[in-house]
């Protein structure tokens, strides 16, 4: 039943597609014991002369253990950005289908929709930056295929009510993508365990934020095996490189260190929020469940430029929907946060 439902949502041409078979797709035994003459590689060993495993089985096995899912429920991408694109390619017909997003939201959903000639229906968050589920349901069109919800949200930093998300999953006929890029910093529950219960649920996580591997570009997608099967069809043959696979495997063995860093970042966030609350030009500090927070200031462009001149780069989010005169600040290390506190108090006099 799940297969029928997922295949009815996916693009017909993708289902019919015969994917490129890489030289290693048919072969999974230990390469070291074999003479490898199948892939036109350079035989001289240097650690990177062989193509990586196209299905990343060793890495997926480790991820499956740590997330308590099956290997067939995992798809890996070149960052979650890549996964967002692949989901749109798999389910949305160019110039026919649409995605639904809730601004202010992460910008790449719309960028990838545009790149694929897909319309983005926009249903703004309410004034408290919460999901407006009634408007979402009344805005969904027959050809709306995917809803993207970042939880916690970027750029606002807040998380959404689990009940509202659940209602979307239960009542939307297409795919609901919960983008948990900031999961390590969020104290609420992940939706990953729900993928077995809900055939239209996709959860995306990343090694870029709490895991500290933004440079490696590795995103994880958790969904039922039929969705994963379709994503596997449209991926580039060797989409995750060997350096990234090794870095991620090492990181998965160092989760104690990650936990320590994440705890320190959360502690620093609370300290920063407390230290800057009396800065006069900061009009509002928004609640954050991530490793960044958004502030409303007297003049977003002016304060952004002042901070740059004083050596601190933040994100000017003033152009995001309903975010006039806001800045988004990523929590740094203690000395970096101290520099920010000192600069903000100096700026208060200007
Ligand atoms: C909500 C959200 N999703 C996805 C991403 C992209 O992450 P990745 O580095 O895995 O492509 C970001 C990055 O800022 C993000 O904020």
Coordinates of C-alpha atoms and ligand atoms in Angstrom, one line a residue:
X1 CA 0.0 0.0 0.0
X2 CA 2.8 2.4 0.9
X3 CA 4.6 1.5 -2.4
X4 CA 1.4 2.2 -4.4
X5 CA 0.9 5.5 -2.6
X6 CA 4.5 6.7 -3.0
X7 CA 4.7 5.7 -6.6
X8 CA 1.4 7.5 -7.4
X9 CA 3.0 10.7 -6.0
X10 CA 6.3 10.4 -7.8
X11 CA 6.9 11.7 -11.3
X12 CA 6.1 9.1 -13.9
X13 CA 9.3 9.8 -15.9
X14 CA 11.4 9.2 -12.8
X15 CA 9.7 5.9 -12.1
X16 CA 10.4 4.8 -15.7
X17 CA 13.9 6.0 -15.6
X18 CA 16.7 3.4 -15.9
X19 CA 19.4 4.8 -13.7
X20 CA 23.1 4.8 -14.7
X21 CA 24.7 1.7 -13.2
X22 CA 28.1 2.5 -11.8
X23 CA 30.8 -0.1 -12.0
X24 CA 30.5 -0.9 -8.3
X25 CA 26.7 -1.2 -8.1
X26 CA 26.9 -5.0 -8.7
X27 CA 29.8 -5.6 -6.4
X28 CA 30.0 -5.4 -2.7
X29 CA 32.7 -7.8 -1.5
X30 CA 36.0 -6.7 0.0
X31 CA 37.7 -4.8 -2.8
X32 CA 41.1 -5.4 -1.2
X33 CA 40.9 -9.1 -2.0
X34 CA 40.1 -8.6 -5.6
X35 CA 41.9 -7.3 -8.7
X36 CA 39.8 -4.3 -9.6
X37 CA 39.7 -3.8 -13.4
X38 CA 36.2 -2.5 -13.8
X39 CA 36.1 1.2 -13.4
X40 CA 39.1 2.7 -15.4
X41 CA 40.7 3.9 -12.2
X42 CA 44.4 4.5 -11.7
X43 CA 45.7 1.3 -9.9
X44 CA 48.4 3.0 -7.9
X45 CA 47.2 3.4 -4.3
X46 CA 47.1 6.8 -2.7
X47 CA 44.1 6.4 -0.5
X48 CA 41.7 8.1 -3.0
X49 CA 42.5 6.3 -6.3
X50 CA 39.3 4.2 -6.1
X51 CA 35.7 5.3 -6.5
X52 CA 33.7 5.4 -3.2
X53 CA 30.9 2.9 -2.5
X54 CA 28.0 4.3 -4.5
X55 CA 25.5 3.2 -1.8
X56 CA 27.6 4.2 1.2
X57 CA 26.7 1.0 3.0
X58 CA 29.3 1.1 5.8
X59 CA 28.3 4.7 6.7
X60 CA 24.6 4.0 6.4
X61 CA 25.0 1.0 8.7
X62 CA 26.5 3.2 11.4
X63 CA 23.9 5.9 10.9
X64 CA 21.1 3.2 11.0
X65 CA 22.5 2.0 14.4
X66 CA 22.7 5.5 15.9
X67 CA 19.2 6.7 14.6
X68 CA 17.5 3.3 15.1
X69 CA 16.3 3.0 11.5
X70 CA 16.9 0.5 8.8
X71 CA 19.5 1.0 6.1
X72 CA 16.8 1.1 3.4
X73 CA 15.3 4.0 5.2
X74 CA 18.4 6.2 4.7
X75 CA 19.4 8.3 1.7
X76 CA 22.5 10.5 1.9
X77 CA 23.1 13.7 0.0
X78 CA 25.8 16.3 -0.7
X79 CA 24.5 18.4 2.2
X80 CA 20.8 18.6 3.0
X81 CA 20.6 21.2 0.2
X82 CA 21.1 18.4 -2.3
X83 CA 18.4 16.3 -0.6
X84 CA 15.9 19.2 -0.8
X85 CA 16.6 19.4 -4.5
X86 CA 16.3 15.6 -5.0
X87 CA 13.0 15.5 -3.2
X88 CA 11.6 18.2 -5.6
X89 CA 13.0 16.5 -8.6
X90 CA 11.5 13.1 -7.5
X91 CA 8.0 14.4 -6.8
X92 CA 7.3 17.6 -8.6
X93 CA 6.6 17.9 -12.4
X94 CA 8.1 21.1 -13.8
X95 CA 5.5 23.8 -14.6
X96 CA 2.7 21.7 -13.2
X97 CA 3.3 20.9 -9.5
X98 CA 4.0 23.1 -6.5
X99 CA 5.7 22.9 -3.1
X100 CA 4.4 24.7 0.0
X101 CA 6.6 26.8 2.3
X102 CA 5.9 29.0 5.4
X103 CA 8.0 32.2 5.3
X104 CA 10.1 33.4 7.0
X105 CA 11.8 30.1 6.2
X106 CA 15.0 28.6 4.9
X107 CA 15.7 30.1 1.5
X108 CA 16.9 27.0 -0.4
X109 CA 13.4 25.4 -0.7
X110 CA 12.3 28.2 -3.0
X111 CA 15.7 28.3 -4.8
X112 CA 15.5 24.6 -5.7
X113 CA 11.8 24.9 -6.6
X114 CA 12.7 27.8 -9.0
X115 CA 15.6 25.8 -10.4
X116 CA 13.2 23.0 -11.3
X117 CA 10.4 25.3 -12.6
X118 CA 8.2 24.5 -9.6
X119 CA 5.9 27.0 -8.0
X120 CA 6.3 27.7 -4.3
X121 CA 3.0 28.4 -2.5
X122 CA 3.8 30.6 0.5
X123 CA 1.7 30.5 3.6
X124 CA 3.3 32.9 6.1
X125 CA 3.9 31.9 9.8
X126 CA 1.6 33.9 12.1
X127 CA 2.9 37.0 14.0
X128 CA 4.3 34.7 16.7
X129 CA 6.2 32.7 14.0
X130 CA 4.0 29.7 14.5
X131 CA 2.5 27.5 11.7
X132 CA -0.9 28.7 10.5
X133 CA -2.3 25.3 9.8
X134 CA -5.8 26.5 8.7
X135 CA -4.2 28.7 6.1
X136 CA -1.9 25.9 5.1
X137 CA -4.8 23.5 4.5
X138 CA -6.9 26.1 2.6
X139 CA -3.9 27.0 0.4
X140 CA -3.0 23.4 -0.7
X141 CA -3.8 22.8 -4.3
X142 CA -4.4 19.6 -6.2
X143 CA -0.9 19.6 -7.5
X144 CA 0.9 20.6 -4.3
X145 CA 3.3 17.7 -3.7
X146 CA 5.7 18.6 -1.0
X147 CA 5.5 20.8 2.2
X148 CA 8.9 21.8 3.7
X149 CA 8.9 22.6 7.4
X150 CA 12.3 23.4 9.1
X151 CA 12.0 22.5 12.8
X152 CA 13.6 24.5 14.5
X153 CA 12.9 27.2 12.0
X154 CA 15.6 29.2 10.2
X155 CA 15.9 32.2 10.4
X156 CA 13.6 32.7 13.4
X157 CA 15.1 29.9 15.6
X158 CA 11.9 28.7 17.2
X159 CA 10.5 25.2 16.9
X160 CA 6.9 24.4 16.0
X161 CA 4.2 22.6 17.9
X162 CA 4.5 18.8 17.4
X163 CA 0.7 18.6 17.3
X164 CA 0.5 21.0 14.4
X165 CA 3.2 19.2 12.5
X166 CA 1.4 15.9 13.2
X167 CA -1.8 17.3 11.9
X168 CA -0.1 18.3 8.6
X169 CA 1.4 14.8 8.3
X170 CA -1.9 13.1 9.0
X171 CA -4.0 15.3 6.7
X172 CA -1.8 16.2 3.7
X173 CA -2.0 13.9 0.7
X174 CA 1.6 14.7 -0.4
X175 CA 5.0 14.5 1.2
X176 CA 5.8 16.4 4.4
X177 CA 9.5 17.1 4.9
X178 CA 10.6 18.0 8.4
X179 CA 14.0 19.6 8.1
X180 CA 15.8 19.0 11.4
X181 CA 19.1 20.7 10.5
X182 CA 19.4 21.9 14.1
X183 CA 18.3 18.7 15.8
X184 CA 21.4 18.5 18.1
X185 CA 20.4 21.8 19.7
X186 CA 16.7 21.1 20.0
X187 CA 15.5 19.6 23.2
X188 CA 12.2 18.4 21.7
X189 CA 11.6 15.0 20.0
X190 CA 12.9 14.2 16.5
X191 CA 10.4 13.0 14.0
X192 CA 12.8 10.3 12.7
X193 CA 11.1 7.5 14.8
X194 CA 7.8 8.4 13.1
X195 CA 8.9 7.5 9.5
X196 CA 7.8 3.9 10.0
X197 CA 4.3 5.0 10.9
X198 CA 3.7 7.7 8.3
X199 CA 4.3 6.9 4.7
X200 CA 4.3 10.5 3.6
X201 CA 6.9 11.7 6.2
X202 CA 10.5 12.6 5.3
X203 CA 13.0 13.8 7.9
X204 CA 16.2 15.5 6.9
X205 CA 19.2 16.1 9.1
X206 CA 22.7 17.2 8.5
X207 CA 26.3 16.8 9.6
X208 CA 26.8 20.6 9.0
X209 CA 25.6 22.1 12.3
X210 CA 25.9 20.3 15.6
X211 CA 28.1 17.6 14.2
X212 CA 30.6 20.2 13.0
X213 CA 31.3 19.0 9.5
X214 CA 29.8 21.7 7.3
X215 CA 32.9 21.5 5.1
X216 CA 32.3 17.8 4.4
X217 CA 28.8 18.3 2.9
X218 CA 26.7 15.4 4.2
X219 CA 23.0 15.5 4.6
X220 CA 20.8 12.6 5.8
X221 CA 17.3 11.8 4.7
X222 CA 15.1 9.4 6.6
X223 CA 11.9 8.0 5.0
X224 CA 10.2 4.8 4.0
X225 CA 12.2 2.5 1.6
X226 CA 10.0 3.4 -1.4
X227 CA 10.9 7.1 -1.2
X228 CA 14.6 6.1 -0.7
X229 CA 14.4 3.8 -3.7
X230 CA 13.2 6.7 -5.9
X231 CA 15.9 9.1 -4.5
X232 CA 18.5 6.4 -5.2
X233 CA 17.4 6.3 -8.8
X234 CA 18.1 10.0 -9.4
X235 CA 21.3 10.4 -7.5
X236 CA 24.7 10.9 -9.1
X237 CA 26.5 7.5 -9.2
X238 CA 29.2 8.3 -6.6
X239 CA 27.4 11.2 -4.8
X240 CA 29.2 11.0 -1.5
X241 CA 33.0 11.2 -1.7
X242 CA 35.4 9.0 0.2
X243 CA 36.8 11.9 2.3
X244 CA 33.3 12.7 3.5
X245 CA 32.4 9.1 4.3
X246 CA 35.6 8.7 6.4
X247 CA 35.0 12.0 8.2
X248 CA 31.4 11.1 9.0
X249 CA 32.4 7.6 10.3
X250 CA 35.1 9.2 12.5
X251 CA 32.5 11.7 13.8
X252 CA 30.0 9.0 14.6
X253 CA 32.7 7.5 16.9
X254 CA 33.2 10.9 18.6
X255 CA 29.6 11.7 19.7
X256 CA 30.8 12.3 23.3
X257 CA 32.8 15.3 22.0
X258 CA 29.9 16.5 19.9
X259 CA 27.6 16.3 22.9
X260 CA 30.1 18.4 24.9
X261 CA 30.4 21.1 22.2
X262 CA 26.6 21.2 21.7
X263 CA 26.1 21.6 25.5
X264 CA 28.7 24.4 25.6
X265 CA 27.1 26.2 22.6
X266 CA 23.6 26.0 24.3
X267 CA 25.1 27.3 27.6
X268 CA 26.8 30.1 25.7
X269 CA 23.6 31.0 23.9
X270 CA 21.8 31.5 27.2
X271 CA 24.7 33.6 28.5
X272 CA 24.7 35.7 25.4
X273 CA 21.0 36.2 25.5
X274 CA 21.2 37.3 29.1
X275 CA 24.2 39.7 28.4
X276 CA 22.6 41.5 25.5
X277 CA 19.1 41.9 26.9
X278 CA 19.8 45.4 28.1
X279 CA 21.4 46.7 24.9
X280 CA 19.1 49.6 24.0
X281 CA 19.0 49.3 20.2
X282 CA 18.0 45.7 20.5
X283 CA 14.2 45.9 20.6
X284 CA 13.4 42.2 20.8
X285 CA 15.2 38.9 21.2
X286 CA 13.3 35.9 19.7
X287 CA 13.1 32.5 21.5
X288 CA 15.6 30.1 20.0
X289 CA 15.8 26.3 20.0
X290 CA 18.8 26.3 17.7
X291 CA 22.5 27.4 17.8
X292 CA 21.5 30.9 16.6
X293 CA 19.0 33.5 17.5
X294 CA 17.3 36.4 15.9
X295 CA 17.1 39.9 17.3
X296 CA 15.0 42.9 16.2
X297 CA 17.0 46.2 16.2
X298 CA 16.3 49.8 15.6
X299 CA 17.8 49.8 12.1
X300 CA 18.9 46.4 10.6
X301 CA 21.0 47.7 7.8
X302 CA 22.8 50.2 10.0
X303 CA 23.6 47.7 12.8
X304 CA 24.6 45.0 10.3
X305 CA 27.2 47.4 8.7
X306 CA 28.4 48.6 12.1
X307 CA 29.0 45.0 13.2
X308 CA 30.9 44.3 10.0
X309 CA 33.1 47.3 10.4
X310 CA 33.9 46.1 13.9
X311 CA 34.9 42.7 12.6
X312 CA 31.7 40.6 13.4
X313 CA 29.8 39.0 10.6
X314 CA 26.1 38.2 11.3
X315 CA 23.3 37.5 8.9
X316 CA 21.1 40.5 8.0
X317 CA 17.7 38.9 7.9
X318 CA 15.8 42.2 7.5
X319 CA 14.5 41.2 4.0
X320 CA 12.9 38.0 5.1
X321 CA 9.1 38.0 5.3
X322 CA 7.9 39.8 8.5
X323 CA 11.5 40.2 9.7
X324 CA 12.1 43.9 9.1
X325 CA 15.2 45.2 11.1
X326 CA 16.3 41.8 12.3
X327 CA 19.7 40.2 12.5
X328 CA 20.5 36.5 12.9
X329 CA 23.4 35.7 15.1
X330 CA 25.2 32.3 15.3
X331 CA 26.5 31.4 18.8
X332 CA 30.3 31.3 18.7
X333 CA 33.0 30.2 21.1
X334 CA 33.2 31.9 24.5
X335 CA 35.9 34.5 23.4
X336 CA 34.0 35.2 20.2
X337 CA 30.8 35.7 22.2
X338 CA 32.6 38.0 24.6
X339 CA 33.8 40.1 21.6
X340 CA 30.2 40.4 20.4
X341 CA 29.0 41.4 23.8
X342 CA 31.6 44.1 24.1
X343 CA 31.0 45.4 20.5
X344 CA 27.2 45.5 21.0
X345 CA 27.6 47.6 24.2
X346 CA 30.0 50.0 22.5
X347 CA 27.5 50.3 19.5
X348 CA 24.8 51.2 22.0
X349 CA 26.4 54.5 22.5
X350 CA 26.4 55.4 18.8
Ligands
LIG1 C1 16.9 24.6 8.0 C2 18.1 24.3 7.2 N1 18.1 23.2 6.3 C3 19.1 22.9 5.6 C4 20.3 23.6 5.6 C5 21.4 23.2 4.7 O1 22.3 22.4 5.4 P1 23.4 21.6 4.6 O2 24.7 22.2 5.1 O3 23.3 20.2 5.2 O4 23.2 21.7 3.2 C6 20.4 24.8 6.5 C7 21.6 25.6 6.5 O5 21.6 26.6 7.0 C8 19.2 25.1 7.3 O6 19.2 26.1 8.1

